Coordinates of C-alpha atoms in Angstrom, one line a residue:
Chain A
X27 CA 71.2 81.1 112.8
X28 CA 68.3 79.2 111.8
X29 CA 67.5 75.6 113.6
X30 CA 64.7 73.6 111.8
X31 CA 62.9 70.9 113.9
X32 CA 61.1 67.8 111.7
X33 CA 59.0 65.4 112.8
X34 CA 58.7 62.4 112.8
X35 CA 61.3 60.9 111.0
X36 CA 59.4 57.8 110.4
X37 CA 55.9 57.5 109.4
X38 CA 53.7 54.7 108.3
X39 CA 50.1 55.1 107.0
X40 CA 47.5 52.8 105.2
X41 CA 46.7 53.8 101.5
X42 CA 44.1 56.5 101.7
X43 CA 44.9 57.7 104.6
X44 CA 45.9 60.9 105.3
X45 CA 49.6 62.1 106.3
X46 CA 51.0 64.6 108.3
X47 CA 54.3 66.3 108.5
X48 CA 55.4 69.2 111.0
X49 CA 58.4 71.7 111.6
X50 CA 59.4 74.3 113.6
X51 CA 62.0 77.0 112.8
X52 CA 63.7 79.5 115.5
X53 CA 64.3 82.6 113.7
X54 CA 61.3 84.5 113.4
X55 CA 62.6 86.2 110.2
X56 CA 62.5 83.4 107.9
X57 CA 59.7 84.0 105.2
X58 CA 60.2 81.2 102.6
X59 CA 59.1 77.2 103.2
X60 CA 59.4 75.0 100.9
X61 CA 58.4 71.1 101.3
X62 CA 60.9 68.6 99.3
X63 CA 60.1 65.2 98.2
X64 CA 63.3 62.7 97.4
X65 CA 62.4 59.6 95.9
X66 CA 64.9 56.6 96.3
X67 CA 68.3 57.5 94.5
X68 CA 66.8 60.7 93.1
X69 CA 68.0 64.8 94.3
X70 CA 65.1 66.3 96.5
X71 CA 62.1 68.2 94.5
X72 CA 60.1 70.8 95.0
X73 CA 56.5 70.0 95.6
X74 CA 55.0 72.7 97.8
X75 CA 55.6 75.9 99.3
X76 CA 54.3 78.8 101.2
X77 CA 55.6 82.2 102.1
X78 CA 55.3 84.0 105.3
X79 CA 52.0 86.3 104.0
X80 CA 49.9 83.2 103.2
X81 CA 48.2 80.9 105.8
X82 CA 47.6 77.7 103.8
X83 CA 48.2 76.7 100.3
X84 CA 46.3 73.8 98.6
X85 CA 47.6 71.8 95.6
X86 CA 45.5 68.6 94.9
X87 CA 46.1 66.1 97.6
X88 CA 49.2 68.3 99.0
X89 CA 48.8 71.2 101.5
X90 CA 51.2 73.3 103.4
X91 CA 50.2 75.5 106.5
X92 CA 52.0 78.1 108.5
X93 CA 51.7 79.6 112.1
X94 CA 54.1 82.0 112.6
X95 CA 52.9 82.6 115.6
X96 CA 53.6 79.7 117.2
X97 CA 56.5 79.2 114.2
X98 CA 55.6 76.2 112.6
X99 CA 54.5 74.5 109.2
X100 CA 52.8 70.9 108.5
X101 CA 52.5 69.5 105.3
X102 CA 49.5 67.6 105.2
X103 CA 48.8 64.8 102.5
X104 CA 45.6 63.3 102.0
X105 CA 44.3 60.0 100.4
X106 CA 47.6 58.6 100.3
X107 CA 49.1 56.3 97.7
X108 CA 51.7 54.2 97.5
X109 CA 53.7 56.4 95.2
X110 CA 53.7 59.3 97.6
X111 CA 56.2 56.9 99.9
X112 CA 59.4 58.8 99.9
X113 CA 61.7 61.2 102.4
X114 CA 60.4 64.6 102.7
X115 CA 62.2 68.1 103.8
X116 CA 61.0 71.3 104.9
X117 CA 63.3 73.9 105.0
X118 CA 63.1 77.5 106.3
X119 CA 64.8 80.4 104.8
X120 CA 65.3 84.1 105.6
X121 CA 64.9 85.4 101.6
X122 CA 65.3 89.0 102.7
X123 CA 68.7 88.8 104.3
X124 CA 71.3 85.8 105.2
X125 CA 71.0 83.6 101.8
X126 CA 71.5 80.7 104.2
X127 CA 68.9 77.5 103.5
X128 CA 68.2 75.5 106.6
X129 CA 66.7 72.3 105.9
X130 CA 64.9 70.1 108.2
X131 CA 66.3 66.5 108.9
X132 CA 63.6 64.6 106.7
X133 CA 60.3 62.6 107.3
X134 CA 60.5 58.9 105.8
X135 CA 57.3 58.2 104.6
X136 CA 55.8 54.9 104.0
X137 CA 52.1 54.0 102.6
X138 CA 51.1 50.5 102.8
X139 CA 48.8 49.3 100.1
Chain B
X30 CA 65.2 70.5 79.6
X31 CA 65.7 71.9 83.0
X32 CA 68.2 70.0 85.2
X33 CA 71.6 70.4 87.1
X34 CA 74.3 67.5 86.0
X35 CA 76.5 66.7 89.0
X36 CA 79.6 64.1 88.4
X37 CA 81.2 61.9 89.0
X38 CA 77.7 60.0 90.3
X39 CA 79.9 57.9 92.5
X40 CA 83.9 58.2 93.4
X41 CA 85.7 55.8 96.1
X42 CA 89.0 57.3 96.8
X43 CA 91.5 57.6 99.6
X44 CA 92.4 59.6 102.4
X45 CA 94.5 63.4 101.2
X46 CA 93.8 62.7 97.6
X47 CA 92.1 66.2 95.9
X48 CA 89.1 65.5 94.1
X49 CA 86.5 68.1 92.4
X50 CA 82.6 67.4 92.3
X51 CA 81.3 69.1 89.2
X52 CA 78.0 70.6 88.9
X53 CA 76.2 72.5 86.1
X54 CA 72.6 74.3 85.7
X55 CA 71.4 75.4 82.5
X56 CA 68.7 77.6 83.8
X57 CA 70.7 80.9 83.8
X58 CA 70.1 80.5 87.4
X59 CA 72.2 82.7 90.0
X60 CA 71.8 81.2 93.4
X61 CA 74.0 77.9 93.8
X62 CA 74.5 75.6 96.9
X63 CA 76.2 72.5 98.0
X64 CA 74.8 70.2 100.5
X65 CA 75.8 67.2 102.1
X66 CA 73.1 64.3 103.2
X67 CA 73.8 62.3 106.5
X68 CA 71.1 60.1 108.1
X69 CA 69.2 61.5 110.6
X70 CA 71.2 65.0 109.5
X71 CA 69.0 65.8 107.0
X72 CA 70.6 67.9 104.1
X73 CA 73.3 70.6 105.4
X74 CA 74.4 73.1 103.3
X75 CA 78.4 73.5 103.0
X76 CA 78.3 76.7 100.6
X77 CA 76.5 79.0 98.5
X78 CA 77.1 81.3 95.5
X79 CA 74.8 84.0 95.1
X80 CA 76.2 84.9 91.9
X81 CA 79.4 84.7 89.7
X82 CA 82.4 85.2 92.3
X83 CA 80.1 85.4 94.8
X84 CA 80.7 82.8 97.3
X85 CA 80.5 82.1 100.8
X86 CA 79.8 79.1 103.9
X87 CA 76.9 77.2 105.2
X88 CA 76.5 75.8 108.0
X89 CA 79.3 72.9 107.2
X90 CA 82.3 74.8 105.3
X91 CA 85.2 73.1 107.2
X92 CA 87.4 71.1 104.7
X93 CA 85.5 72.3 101.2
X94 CA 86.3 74.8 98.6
X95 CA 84.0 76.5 96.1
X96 CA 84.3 78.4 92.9
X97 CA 82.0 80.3 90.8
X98 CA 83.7 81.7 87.7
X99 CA 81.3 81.4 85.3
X100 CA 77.7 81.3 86.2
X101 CA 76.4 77.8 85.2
X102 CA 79.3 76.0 87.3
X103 CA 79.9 75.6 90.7
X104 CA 82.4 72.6 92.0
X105 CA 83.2 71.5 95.1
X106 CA 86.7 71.3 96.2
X107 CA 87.8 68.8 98.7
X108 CA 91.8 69.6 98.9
X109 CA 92.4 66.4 101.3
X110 CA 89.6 64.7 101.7
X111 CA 89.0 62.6 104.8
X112 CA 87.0 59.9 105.9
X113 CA 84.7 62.1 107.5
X114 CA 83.7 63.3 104.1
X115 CA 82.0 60.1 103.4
X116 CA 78.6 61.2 102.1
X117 CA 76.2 62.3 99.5
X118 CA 76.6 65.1 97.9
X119 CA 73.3 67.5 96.6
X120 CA 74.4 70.6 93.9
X121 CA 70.8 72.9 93.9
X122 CA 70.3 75.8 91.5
X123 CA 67.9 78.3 91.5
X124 CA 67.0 82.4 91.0
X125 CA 67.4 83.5 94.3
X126 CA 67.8 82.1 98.0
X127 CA 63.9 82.8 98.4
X128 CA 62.7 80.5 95.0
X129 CA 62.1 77.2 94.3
X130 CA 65.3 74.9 94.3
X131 CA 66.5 72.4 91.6
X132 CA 68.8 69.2 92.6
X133 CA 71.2 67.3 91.0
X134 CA 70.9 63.4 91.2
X135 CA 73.2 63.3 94.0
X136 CA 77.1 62.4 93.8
X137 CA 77.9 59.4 96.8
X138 CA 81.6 60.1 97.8
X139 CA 83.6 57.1 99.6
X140 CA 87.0 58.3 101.1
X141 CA 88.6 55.4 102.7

């Protein structure tokens, strides 16, 4: 099956700075990543994702890009602010074939102001 | 408006008591999944539905039950709970394994 690799799983930044988070994923037939945001006390949402025939996808301050050569996304976030302090999740999924959804083991990100 | 409704929110019970988690979507979704949250686990998923009486594990089946008889419900079953079910509990929704998940708030189960 699928093993997803997240790191780190802590990471502090100044406000405006930016942020990076990366994972790795073993099965070479997974074509769907999504990047998950869970606010204290909250489920995880959806703020980004790519699929396996894109190399980078922008949204505002968010971006999410994907080797799959070397089998691994980051999820880059720039000009930090303190609201953007929360856990975040990658996950990797095979959409074509096991219906299984393998989630990384979260990044705990703090901005200082 | 959008959302998945999970309860109870919290529910401390004991050791071999049954308990069901309830969750419902109103999307008209057909991909459903349970997962647990640990620290430094990350989310696992216990089961999946890919539609109505469609069902089957995760990665961390042992000790749940599912059902999916009508397409907006999916509860989790834990027959005789033990204390190694002590967690958080995530319901998602969404229209296929391959799209864009929606969460539930989260259910925190204590089983003393």
């Amino acid at each position: 099956g699928e093993n997803v690799e997240q790191h780190p799983s802590t990471l502090s930044v100044q406000e405006g700075d930016s942020a990076v988070i990366k994972c790795t994923y073993s099965d070479s037939a997974s074509n769907y990543f999504p990047w998950y945001k869970q606010e204290l006390g909250k489920g995880p949402q959806l703020i980004i994702d790519i699929r396996s025939n894109v190399g980078e996808k922008k949204d505002q301050r968010i971006a999410v890009t994907l080797n799959k050569t070397a089998k691994h996304f980051s999820l880059h976030i720039t000009e930090t602010q303190p609201e953007d302090s929360a856990v975040y999740f990658c996950a990797a999924i095979y959409s074509g074939g096991y219906q299984k959804v393998t989630f990384g083991t979260g990044t705990k990100l703090q901005v200082i102001p | 408006e959008a959302q998945v409704t999970q309860n109870p929110r919290y529910l401390i019970t004991v050791t071999g008591k049954k308990l069901t988690v309830t969750c419902s979507q109103n999307m008209n979704h057909e991909y459903m999944s349970w997962y647990r949250q640990d620290p430094g686990l990350g989310l696992r998923q216990i089961y999946y539905s890919m539609n109505v009486e469609v069902t089957d594990k995760g990665d961390v089946p042992e000790g749940y039950k599912v059902s999916r008889k009508e397409k907006r419900n999916f509860p989790l079953i834990l027959e005789s709970p033990s204390p190694n079910q002590t967690s958080l509990y995530f319901c998602a929704s969404s229209y296929g394994v391959g799209q864009p998940q929606h969460f539930g708030d989260g259910t925190r189960l204590s089983i003393l």
